[in-house]
Amino acid sequence: MPTSHRKPRIGLALGSGSARGWSHIGVIRALEREGVVADIVCGTSIGALVGAAHAAGETDRLHDWVKGLKWQAVVGMIDLRMAGGLITGGKLVDFFRSHFRDEGIAALARPFGCVATELASGREIWLREGPVIDAVRASIALPGLFTPVEREGRLLVDGGLVNPVPVSLCRAMGADIVIAVDLNWDLIGRRHWVEEAAVPAPPAQEEGVFASWLSRLRASRRNGTEDAGADAPSLLEVLSTSLNIMQVRITQSRLAGEPADVMIRPRLSGIAAMDYHRAEVAIAEGERAAGRAMPYLAELLGGGSR
């Protein structure tokens, strides 16, 4: 029988990782400079947001926007409440609706899918149709931080709970070669992002519930330190470290059973979950990490660009 000479379809699986996710932009830019262009894009959580922009052909515009993000702008998109999650996400969704045209997942320039988790059952949900922004909002609904999203009668939360690096979704959508980006591999045992500098104080003019909330967190940490010794973890540190452990262990388990063909692992342990204003650092590290993987990727693709 004749041998097919079809080029392999490349899938890009962009993992979860909060503000560390801006490094996905650096990975994408570095790959495309070498002529490696994804045919299929999948993402979980922040990977869904960057992946959707990439599938829409808007990577450069997203790059320009995130590099200009200041702490004040990050705070300005936060709408606090105490029921279901601290952040409703309405301001964030409204921002993207006003700045990016959403004609639905089917209208994107390349196939795209993202992962969410059904809150009631814990089932992994693949979102591959409907409005792009609604799908992304469900995928980034980190429990306790973002409120869940209702979709077709189900409450959905962050896909990182079940599939932090969605290699399996890329395969299901037809990828022959999967390039995966794991943002959380080096987080266990790290304490960088819970230091005071990693949760910067809002500017003096930023008032209201968010500033008050940060003040209470800092005060509780100081009080805890006085009572329990210099090494006593704060509430923020306990929550963040627990989340890191969960993400790392789930990622290891999923990738053991569903390995990618190429793994890209940026070194991001110094970037806090809410350090969205540090995009320049994250993007640069994404580019470096992609560069480290490039020799193996070139060999896998036959030594040439696509």
Tab-separated table of N, CA, C and O in Angstrom, residues 60-163:
chain	number	residue	atom	x	y	z
A	60	ASP	N	-0.119	38.268	19.295
A	60	ASP	CA	0.668	39.497	19.384
A	60	ASP	C	-0.084	40.580	20.155
A	60	ASP	O	0.511	41.325	20.946
A	61	ARG	N	-1.388	40.669	19.946
A	61	ARG	CA	-2.166	41.683	20.647
A	61	ARG	C	-2.245	41.361	22.147
A	61	ARG	O	-2.151	42.262	22.985
A	62	LEU	N	-2.401	40.073	22.467
A	62	LEU	CA	-2.393	39.681	23.873
A	62	LEU	C	-1.036	39.984	24.491
A	62	LEU	O	-0.943	40.478	25.624
A	63	HIS	N	0.021	39.699	23.760
A	63	HIS	CA	1.388	39.976	24.224
A	63	HIS	C	1.549	41.448	24.585
A	63	HIS	O	2.051	41.796	25.661
A	64	ASP	N	1.119	42.312	23.702
A	64	ASP	CA	1.257	43.756	23.950
A	64	ASP	C	0.447	44.188	25.165
A	64	ASP	O	0.892	45.034	25.956
A	65	TRP	N	-0.748	43.614	25.312
A	65	TRP	CA	-1.598	43.995	26.436
A	65	TRP	C	-1.004	43.551	27.769
A	65	TRP	O	-0.894	44.351	28.712
A	66	VAL	N	-0.585	42.272	27.867
A	66	VAL	CA	-0.105	41.781	29.159
A	66	VAL	C	1.219	42.426	29.549
A	66	VAL	O	1.492	42.620	30.739
A	67	LYS	N	2.045	42.791	28.577
A	67	LYS	CA	3.311	43.442	28.920
A	67	LYS	C	3.078	44.824	29.510
A	67	LYS	O	3.923	45.354	30.239
A	68	GLY	N	1.939	45.418	29.210
A	68	GLY	CA	1.621	46.728	29.766
A	68	GLY	C	0.817	46.677	31.048
A	68	GLY	O	0.484	47.723	31.612
A	69	LEU	N	0.514	45.476	31.539
A	69	LEU	CA	-0.293	45.350	32.752
A	69	LEU	C	0.470	45.865	33.969
A	69	LEU	O	1.613	45.489	34.202
A	70	LYS	N	-0.187	46.697	34.742
A	70	LYS	CA	0.354	47.158	36.009
A	70	LYS	C	-0.495	46.566	37.134
A	70	LYS	O	-1.610	46.093	36.928
A	71	TRP	N	0.065	46.609	38.347
A	71	TRP	CA	-0.674	46.069	39.488
A	71	TRP	C	-2.042	46.734	39.636
A	71	TRP	O	-3.028	46.079	39.938
A	72	GLN	N	-2.096	48.039	39.387
A	72	GLN	CA	-3.371	48.746	39.514
A	72	GLN	C	-4.420	48.169	38.571
A	72	GLN	O	-5.601	48.061	38.920
A	73	ALA	N	-3.993	47.817	37.343
A	73	ALA	CA	-4.934	47.261	36.372
A	73	ALA	C	-5.421	45.884	36.801
A	73	ALA	O	-6.592	45.540	36.619
A	74	VAL	N	-4.520	45.077	37.376
A	74	VAL	CA	-4.911	43.760	37.869
A	74	VAL	C	-5.957	43.905	38.971
A	74	VAL	O	-6.999	43.238	38.972
A	75	VAL	N	-5.691	44.803	39.915
A	75	VAL	CA	-6.635	45.039	41.002
A	75	VAL	C	-7.966	45.554	40.452
A	75	VAL	O	-9.043	45.166	40.920
A	76	GLY	N	-7.910	46.407	39.437
A	76	GLY	CA	-9.116	46.993	38.875
A	76	GLY	C	-10.044	45.983	38.242
A	76	GLY	O	-11.246	46.251	38.098
A	77	MET	N	-9.536	44.817	37.831
A	77	MET	CA	-10.378	43.800	37.215
A	77	MET	C	-10.910	42.797	38.230
A	77	MET	O	-11.561	41.819	37.867
A	78	ILE	N	-10.633	43.034	39.504
A	78	ILE	CA	-11.090	42.133	40.550
A	78	ILE	C	-12.387	42.665	41.161
A	78	ILE	O	-12.456	43.812	41.584
A	79	ASP	N	-13.410	41.819	41.172
A	79	ASP	CA	-14.693	42.180	41.782
A	79	ASP	C	-14.975	41.178	42.896
A	79	ASP	O	-15.364	40.054	42.648
A	80	LEU	N	-14.718	41.602	44.116
A	80	LEU	CA	-14.743	40.689	45.256
A	80	LEU	C	-16.148	40.388	45.741
A	80	LEU	O	-17.030	41.227	45.718
A	81	ARG	N	-16.307	39.168	46.221
A	81	ARG	CA	-17.501	38.738	46.933
A	81	ARG	C	-17.100	37.532	47.770
A	81	ARG	O	-16.025	36.971	47.579
A	82	MET	N	-17.932	37.093	48.670
A	82	MET	CA	-17.570	35.990	49.550
A	82	MET	C	-18.383	34.723	49.274
A	82	MET	O	-18.169	33.709	49.903
A	83	ALA	N	-19.303	34.746	48.340
A	83	ALA	CA	-20.135	33.578	48.040
A	83	ALA	C	-19.602	32.886	46.790
A	83	ALA	O	-19.598	33.464	45.720
A	84	GLY	N	-19.128	31.650	46.936
A	84	GLY	CA	-18.690	30.859	45.794
A	84	GLY	C	-17.271	31.122	45.363
A	84	GLY	O	-16.655	30.290	44.707
A	85	GLY	N	-16.714	32.251	45.698
A	85	GLY	CA	-15.352	32.604	45.312
A	85	GLY	C	-15.136	34.085	45.527
A	85	GLY	O	-16.089	34.870	45.536
A	86	LEU	N	-13.878	34.477	45.713
A	86	LEU	CA	-13.586	35.877	45.994
A	86	LEU	C	-13.827	36.768	44.788
A	86	LEU	O	-14.143	37.939	44.919
A	87	ILE	N	-13.658	36.227	43.585
A	87	ILE	CA	-13.734	37.028	42.368
A	87	ILE	C	-14.848	36.488	41.480
A	87	ILE	O	-14.853	35.309	41.135
A	88	THR	N	-15.784	37.350	41.098
A	88	THR	CA	-16.867	36.885	40.234
A	88	THR	C	-16.405	36.734	38.796
A	88	THR	O	-16.950	35.934	38.040
A	89	GLY	N	-15.422	37.514	38.386
A	89	GLY	CA	-14.909	37.423	37.029
A	89	GLY	C	-15.656	38.269	36.027
A	89	GLY	O	-15.311	38.284	34.849
A	90	GLY	N	-16.694	39.001	36.485
A	90	GLY	CA	-17.482	39.804	35.557
A	90	GLY	C	-16.672	40.893	34.885
A	90	GLY	O	-16.798	41.122	33.677
A	91	LYS	N	-15.818	41.577	35.644
A	91	LYS	CA	-15.006	42.640	35.067
A	91	LYS	C	-14.022	42.094	34.046
A	91	LYS	O	-13.778	42.704	32.997
A	92	LEU	N	-13.448	40.930	34.360
A	92	LEU	CA	-12.500	40.318	33.431
A	92	LEU	C	-13.191	39.921	32.136
A	92	LEU	O	-12.689	40.197	31.033
A	93	VAL	N	-14.357	39.297	32.254
A	93	VAL	CA	-15.116	38.884	31.070
A	93	VAL	C	-15.528	40.103	30.254
A	93	VAL	O	-15.406	40.117	29.021
A	94	ASP	N	-16.006	41.151	30.925
A	94	ASP	CA	-16.423	42.365	30.220
A	94	ASP	C	-15.254	42.983	29.470
A	94	ASP	O	-15.411	43.487	28.347
A	95	PHE	N	-14.071	42.934	30.087
A	95	PHE	CA	-12.891	43.486	29.417
A	95	PHE	C	-12.611	42.746	28.112
A	95	PHE	O	-12.414	43.359	27.057
A	96	PHE	N	-12.596	41.425	28.166
A	96	PHE	CA	-12.281	40.665	26.957
A	96	PHE	C	-13.386	40.775	25.912
A	96	PHE	O	-13.100	40.769	24.705
A	97	ARG	N	-14.627	40.890	26.348
A	97	ARG	CA	-15.704	41.072	25.372
A	97	ARG	C	-15.547	42.400	24.640
A	97	ARG	O	-15.880	42.511	23.457
A	98	SER	N	-15.046	43.413	25.327
A	98	SER	CA	-14.911	44.732	24.708
A	98	SER	C	-13.645	44.882	23.879
A	98	SER	O	-13.558	45.763	23.035
A	99	HIS	N	-12.650	44.012	24.098
A	99	HIS	CA	-11.371	44.164	23.396
A	99	HIS	C	-11.112	43.077	22.348
A	99	HIS	O	-10.257	43.255	21.481
A	100	PHE	N	-11.797	41.949	22.459
A	100	PHE	CA	-11.561	40.839	21.527
A	100	PHE	C	-12.892	40.364	20.958
A	100	PHE	O	-13.837	40.105	21.708
A	101	ARG	N	-12.965	40.234	19.652
A	101	ARG	CA	-14.195	39.793	19.000
A	101	ARG	C	-14.384	38.299	19.218
A	101	ARG	O	-13.486	37.502	18.971
A	102	ASP	N	-15.555	37.907	19.680
A	102	ASP	CA	-15.851	36.512	19.974
A	102	ASP	C	-16.953	36.021	19.042
A	102	ASP	O	-18.131	36.303	19.250
A	103	GLU	N	-16.558	35.281	18.020
A	103	GLU	CA	-17.521	34.723	17.075
A	103	GLU	C	-17.757	33.235	17.317
A	103	GLU	O	-18.383	32.562	16.495
A	104	GLY	N	-17.261	32.738	18.419
A	104	GLY	CA	-17.459	31.334	18.759
A	104	GLY	C	-16.237	30.481	18.449
A	104	GLY	O	-15.410	30.826	17.595
A	105	ILE	N	-16.113	29.366	19.151
A	105	ILE	CA	-14.962	28.474	18.982
A	105	ILE	C	-14.874	27.959	17.548
A	105	ILE	O	-13.784	27.839	16.981
A	106	ALA	N	-16.022	27.667	16.942
A	106	ALA	CA	-16.018	27.120	15.583
A	106	ALA	C	-15.422	28.079	14.565
A	106	ALA	O	-14.944	27.658	13.512
A	107	ALA	N	-15.451	29.384	14.861
A	107	ALA	CA	-14.958	30.387	13.914
A	107	ALA	C	-13.478	30.716	14.098
A	107	ALA	O	-12.925	31.511	13.329
A	108	LEU	N	-12.825	30.112	15.072
A	108	LEU	CA	-11.410	30.398	15.300
A	108	LEU	C	-10.562	29.907	14.130
A	108	LEU	O	-10.946	28.995	13.395
A	109	ALA	N	-9.384	30.488	13.994
A	109	ALA	CA	-8.519	30.189	12.855
A	109	ALA	C	-7.978	28.765	12.881
A	109	ALA	O	-7.595	28.223	11.842
A	110	ARG	N	-7.927	28.176	14.049
A	110	ARG	CA	-7.474	26.783	14.152
A	110	ARG	C	-8.278	26.084	15.245
A	110	ARG	O	-8.824	26.746	16.136
A	111	PRO	N	-8.356	24.749	15.218
A	111	PRO	CA	-9.146	24.022	16.221
A	111	PRO	C	-8.665	24.324	17.638
A	111	PRO	O	-7.466	24.343	17.915
A	112	PHE	N	-9.636	24.537	18.536
A	112	PHE	CA	-9.321	24.887	19.910
A	112	PHE	C	-10.267	24.169	20.865
A	112	PHE	O	-11.454	23.998	20.583
A	113	GLY	N	-9.721	23.755	21.997
A	113	GLY	CA	-10.535	23.181	23.051
A	113	GLY	C	-9.919	23.498	24.394
A	113	GLY	O	-8.708	23.717	24.499
A	114	CYS	N	-10.748	23.541	25.429
A	114	CYS	CA	-10.210	23.775	26.766
A	114	CYS	C	-10.920	22.872	27.776
A	114	CYS	O	-11.956	22.278	27.483
A	115	VAL	N	-10.326	22.787	28.957
A	115	VAL	CA	-10.777	21.830	29.970
A	115	VAL	C	-11.374	22.559	31.162
A	115	VAL	O	-10.816	23.553	31.649
A	116	ALA	N	-12.504	22.053	31.640
A	116	ALA	CA	-13.095	22.511	32.895
A	116	ALA	C	-13.450	21.272	33.717
A	116	ALA	O	-13.326	20.133	33.250
A	117	THR	N	-13.899	21.504	34.948
A	117	THR	CA	-14.275	20.415	35.845
A	117	THR	C	-15.706	20.616	36.307
A	117	THR	O	-16.063	21.712	36.748
A	118	GLU	N	-16.537	19.578	36.201
A	118	GLU	CA	-17.895	19.662	36.715
A	118	GLU	C	-17.852	19.567	38.236
A	118	GLU	O	-17.345	18.577	38.795
A	119	LEU	N	-18.346	20.592	38.913
A	119	LEU	CA	-18.208	20.678	40.367
A	119	LEU	C	-18.944	19.550	41.083
A	119	LEU	O	-18.445	18.985	42.060
A	120	ALA	N	-20.122	19.200	40.621
A	120	ALA	CA	-20.939	18.207	41.338
A	120	ALA	C	-20.355	16.804	41.265
A	120	ALA	O	-20.409	16.045	42.243
A	121	SER	N	-19.778	16.445	40.119
A	121	SER	CA	-19.326	15.071	39.910
A	121	SER	C	-17.814	14.909	39.861
A	121	SER	O	-17.295	13.801	39.985
A	122	GLY	N	-17.083	16.011	39.643
A	122	GLY	CA	-15.638	15.920	39.462
A	122	GLY	C	-15.234	15.468	38.077
A	122	GLY	O	-14.047	15.214	37.821
A	123	ARG	N	-16.198	15.381	37.152
A	123	ARG	CA	-15.892	14.925	35.792
A	123	ARG	C	-15.109	15.970	35.021
A	123	ARG	O	-15.314	17.175	35.183
A	124	GLU	N	-14.222	15.496	34.170
A	124	GLU	CA	-13.498	16.377	33.245
A	124	GLU	C	-14.417	16.738	32.083
A	124	GLU	O	-15.021	15.858	31.460
A	125	ILE	N	-14.534	18.031	31.793
A	125	ILE	CA	-15.410	18.504	30.725
A	125	ILE	C	-14.556	19.166	29.650
A	125	ILE	O	-13.757	20.061	29.943
A	126	TRP	N	-14.729	18.724	28.415
A	126	TRP	CA	-14.021	19.325	27.284
A	126	TRP	C	-14.949	20.327	26.607
A	126	TRP	O	-16.066	19.981	26.192
A	127	LEU	N	-14.513	21.563	26.509
A	127	LEU	CA	-15.306	22.635	25.910
A	127	LEU	C	-14.754	22.921	24.518
A	127	LEU	O	-13.654	23.459	24.372
A	128	ARG	N	-15.541	22.584	23.501
A	128	ARG	CA	-15.075	22.720	22.116
A	128	ARG	C	-16.090	23.421	21.211
A	128	ARG	O	-15.943	23.408	19.990
A	129	GLU	N	-17.096	24.030	21.819
A	129	GLU	CA	-18.085	24.766	21.029
A	129	GLU	C	-18.689	25.867	21.876
A	129	GLU	O	-18.515	25.892	23.100
A	130	GLY	N	-19.376	26.785	21.207
A	130	GLY	CA	-19.992	27.898	21.916
A	130	GLY	C	-19.075	29.103	21.997
A	130	GLY	O	-17.987	29.123	21.399
A	131	PRO	N	-19.471	30.132	22.740
A	131	PRO	CA	-18.658	31.341	22.864
A	131	PRO	C	-17.283	31.043	23.465
A	131	PRO	O	-17.163	30.284	24.428
A	132	VAL	N	-16.255	31.643	22.905
A	132	VAL	CA	-14.887	31.421	23.371
A	132	VAL	C	-14.709	31.926	24.803
A	132	VAL	O	-14.161	31.224	25.665
A	133	ILE	N	-15.165	33.148	25.055
A	133	ILE	CA	-14.936	33.763	26.359
A	133	ILE	C	-15.640	32.986	27.460
A	133	ILE	O	-15.099	32.808	28.558
A	134	ASP	N	-16.836	32.476	27.206
A	134	ASP	CA	-17.543	31.693	28.212
A	134	ASP	C	-16.790	30.403	28.530
A	134	ASP	O	-16.712	29.984	29.696
A	135	ALA	N	-16.238	29.752	27.513
A	135	ALA	CA	-15.475	28.524	27.731
A	135	ALA	C	-14.222	28.803	28.549
A	135	ALA	O	-13.888	28.070	29.488
A	136	VAL	N	-13.520	29.879	28.205
A	136	VAL	CA	-12.301	30.236	28.925
A	136	VAL	C	-12.625	30.592	30.377
A	136	VAL	O	-11.917	30.179	31.299
A	137	ARG	N	-13.701	31.334	30.581
A	137	ARG	CA	-14.090	31.730	31.951
A	137	ARG	C	-14.357	30.498	32.808
A	137	ARG	O	-14.011	30.473	33.998
A	138	ALA	N	-14.953	29.461	32.237
A	138	ALA	CA	-15.178	28.226	32.993
A	138	ALA	C	-13.862	27.538	33.309
A	138	ALA	O	-13.658	27.041	34.426
A	139	SER	N	-12.964	27.515	32.357
A	139	SER	CA	-11.694	26.815	32.542
A	139	SER	C	-10.812	27.459	33.591
A	139	SER	O	-10.004	26.781	34.235
A	140	ILE	N	-10.948	28.784	33.802
A	140	ILE	CA	-10.091	29.489	34.761
A	140	ILE	C	-10.731	29.666	36.131
A	140	ILE	O	-10.174	30.351	36.989
A	141	ALA	N	-11.877	29.030	36.378
A	141	ALA	CA	-12.627	29.257	37.621
A	141	ALA	C	-11.995	28.495	38.786
A	141	ALA	O	-12.548	27.511	39.293
A	142	LEU	N	-10.836	28.966	39.235
A	142	LEU	CA	-10.107	28.327	40.320
A	142	LEU	C	-10.943	28.363	41.600
A	142	LEU	O	-11.319	29.440	42.065
A	143	PRO	N	-11.248	27.196	42.188
A	143	PRO	CA	-12.115	27.157	43.371
A	143	PRO	C	-11.583	28.022	44.516
A	143	PRO	O	-10.393	27.994	44.831
A	144	GLY	N	-12.480	28.787	45.116
A	144	GLY	CA	-12.115	29.659	46.209
A	144	GLY	C	-11.681	31.033	45.758
A	144	GLY	O	-11.760	32.001	46.517
A	145	LEU	N	-11.231	31.135	44.514
A	145	LEU	CA	-10.797	32.430	43.989
A	145	LEU	C	-11.848	32.977	43.021
A	145	LEU	O	-12.387	34.056	43.229
A	146	PHE	N	-12.143	32.208	41.962
A	146	PHE	CA	-13.188	32.595	41.014
A	146	PHE	C	-14.476	31.825	41.315
A	146	PHE	O	-14.436	30.647	41.672
A	147	THR	N	-15.594	32.492	41.133
A	147	THR	CA	-16.869	31.812	41.292
A	147	THR	C	-17.067	30.803	40.163
A	147	THR	O	-16.582	31.005	39.043
A	148	PRO	N	-17.769	29.684	40.422
A	148	PRO	CA	-18.049	28.713	39.360
A	148	PRO	C	-18.885	29.326	38.245
A	148	PRO	O	-19.533	30.359	38.428
A	149	VAL	N	-18.874	28.648	37.101
A	149	VAL	CA	-19.625	29.094	35.930
A	149	VAL	C	-20.720	28.082	35.635
A	149	VAL	O	-20.465	26.869	35.621
A	150	GLU	N	-21.934	28.564	35.402
A	150	GLU	CA	-23.023	27.664	35.029
A	150	GLU	C	-23.062	27.523	33.514
A	150	GLU	O	-23.057	28.510	32.777
A	151	ARG	N	-23.066	26.299	33.053
A	151	ARG	CA	-23.109	26.016	31.611
A	151	ARG	C	-23.972	24.784	31.392
A	151	ARG	O	-23.664	23.700	31.887
A	152	GLU	N	-25.051	24.955	30.685
A	152	GLU	CA	-25.977	23.860	30.370
A	152	GLU	C	-26.423	23.119	31.627
A	152	GLU	O	-26.460	21.887	31.666
A	153	GLY	N	-26.716	23.882	32.667
A	153	GLY	CA	-27.229	23.293	33.892
A	153	GLY	C	-26.177	22.715	34.821
A	153	GLY	O	-26.517	22.149	35.873
A	154	ARG	N	-24.896	22.842	34.466
A	154	ARG	CA	-23.829	22.314	35.304
A	154	ARG	C	-22.957	23.450	35.816
A	154	ARG	O	-22.724	24.424	35.097
A	155	LEU	N	-22.468	23.319	37.042
A	155	LEU	CA	-21.509	24.273	37.570
A	155	LEU	C	-20.104	23.788	37.251
A	155	LEU	O	-19.730	22.664	37.600
A	156	LEU	N	-19.329	24.645	36.579
A	156	LEU	CA	-17.982	24.274	36.150
A	156	LEU	C	-16.937	25.107	36.878
A	156	LEU	O	-17.135	26.300	37.120
A	157	VAL	N	-15.825	24.448	37.206
A	157	VAL	CA	-14.694	25.127	37.829
A	157	VAL	C	-13.420	24.773	37.050
A	157	VAL	O	-13.468	24.079	36.025
A	158	ASP	N	-12.307	25.262	37.550
A	158	ASP	CA	-11.019	25.183	36.874
A	158	ASP	C	-10.660	23.770	36.406
A	158	ASP	O	-10.738	22.806	37.168
A	159	GLY	N	-10.247	23.661	35.162
A	159	GLY	CA	-9.863	22.370	34.612
A	159	GLY	C	-8.588	21.802	35.192
A	159	GLY	O	-8.311	20.606	35.058
A	160	GLY	N	-7.794	22.655	35.873
A	160	GLY	CA	-6.560	22.173	36.473
A	160	GLY	C	-6.776	21.168	37.580
A	160	GLY	O	-5.846	20.457	37.965
A	161	LEU	N	-7.995	21.071	38.096
A	161	LEU	CA	-8.294	20.085	39.131
A	161	LEU	C	-8.210	18.664	38.597
A	161	LEU	O	-7.985	17.722	39.368
A	162	VAL	N	-8.433	18.494	37.300
A	162	VAL	CA	-8.473	17.141	36.737
A	162	VAL	C	-7.466	16.917	35.617
A	162	VAL	O	-7.014	15.790	35.398
A	163	ASN	N	-7.108	17.963	34.889
A	163	ASN	CA	-6.211	17.796	33.740
A	163	ASN	C	-5.398	19.075	33.531
A	163	ASN	O	-5.697	19.870	32.645
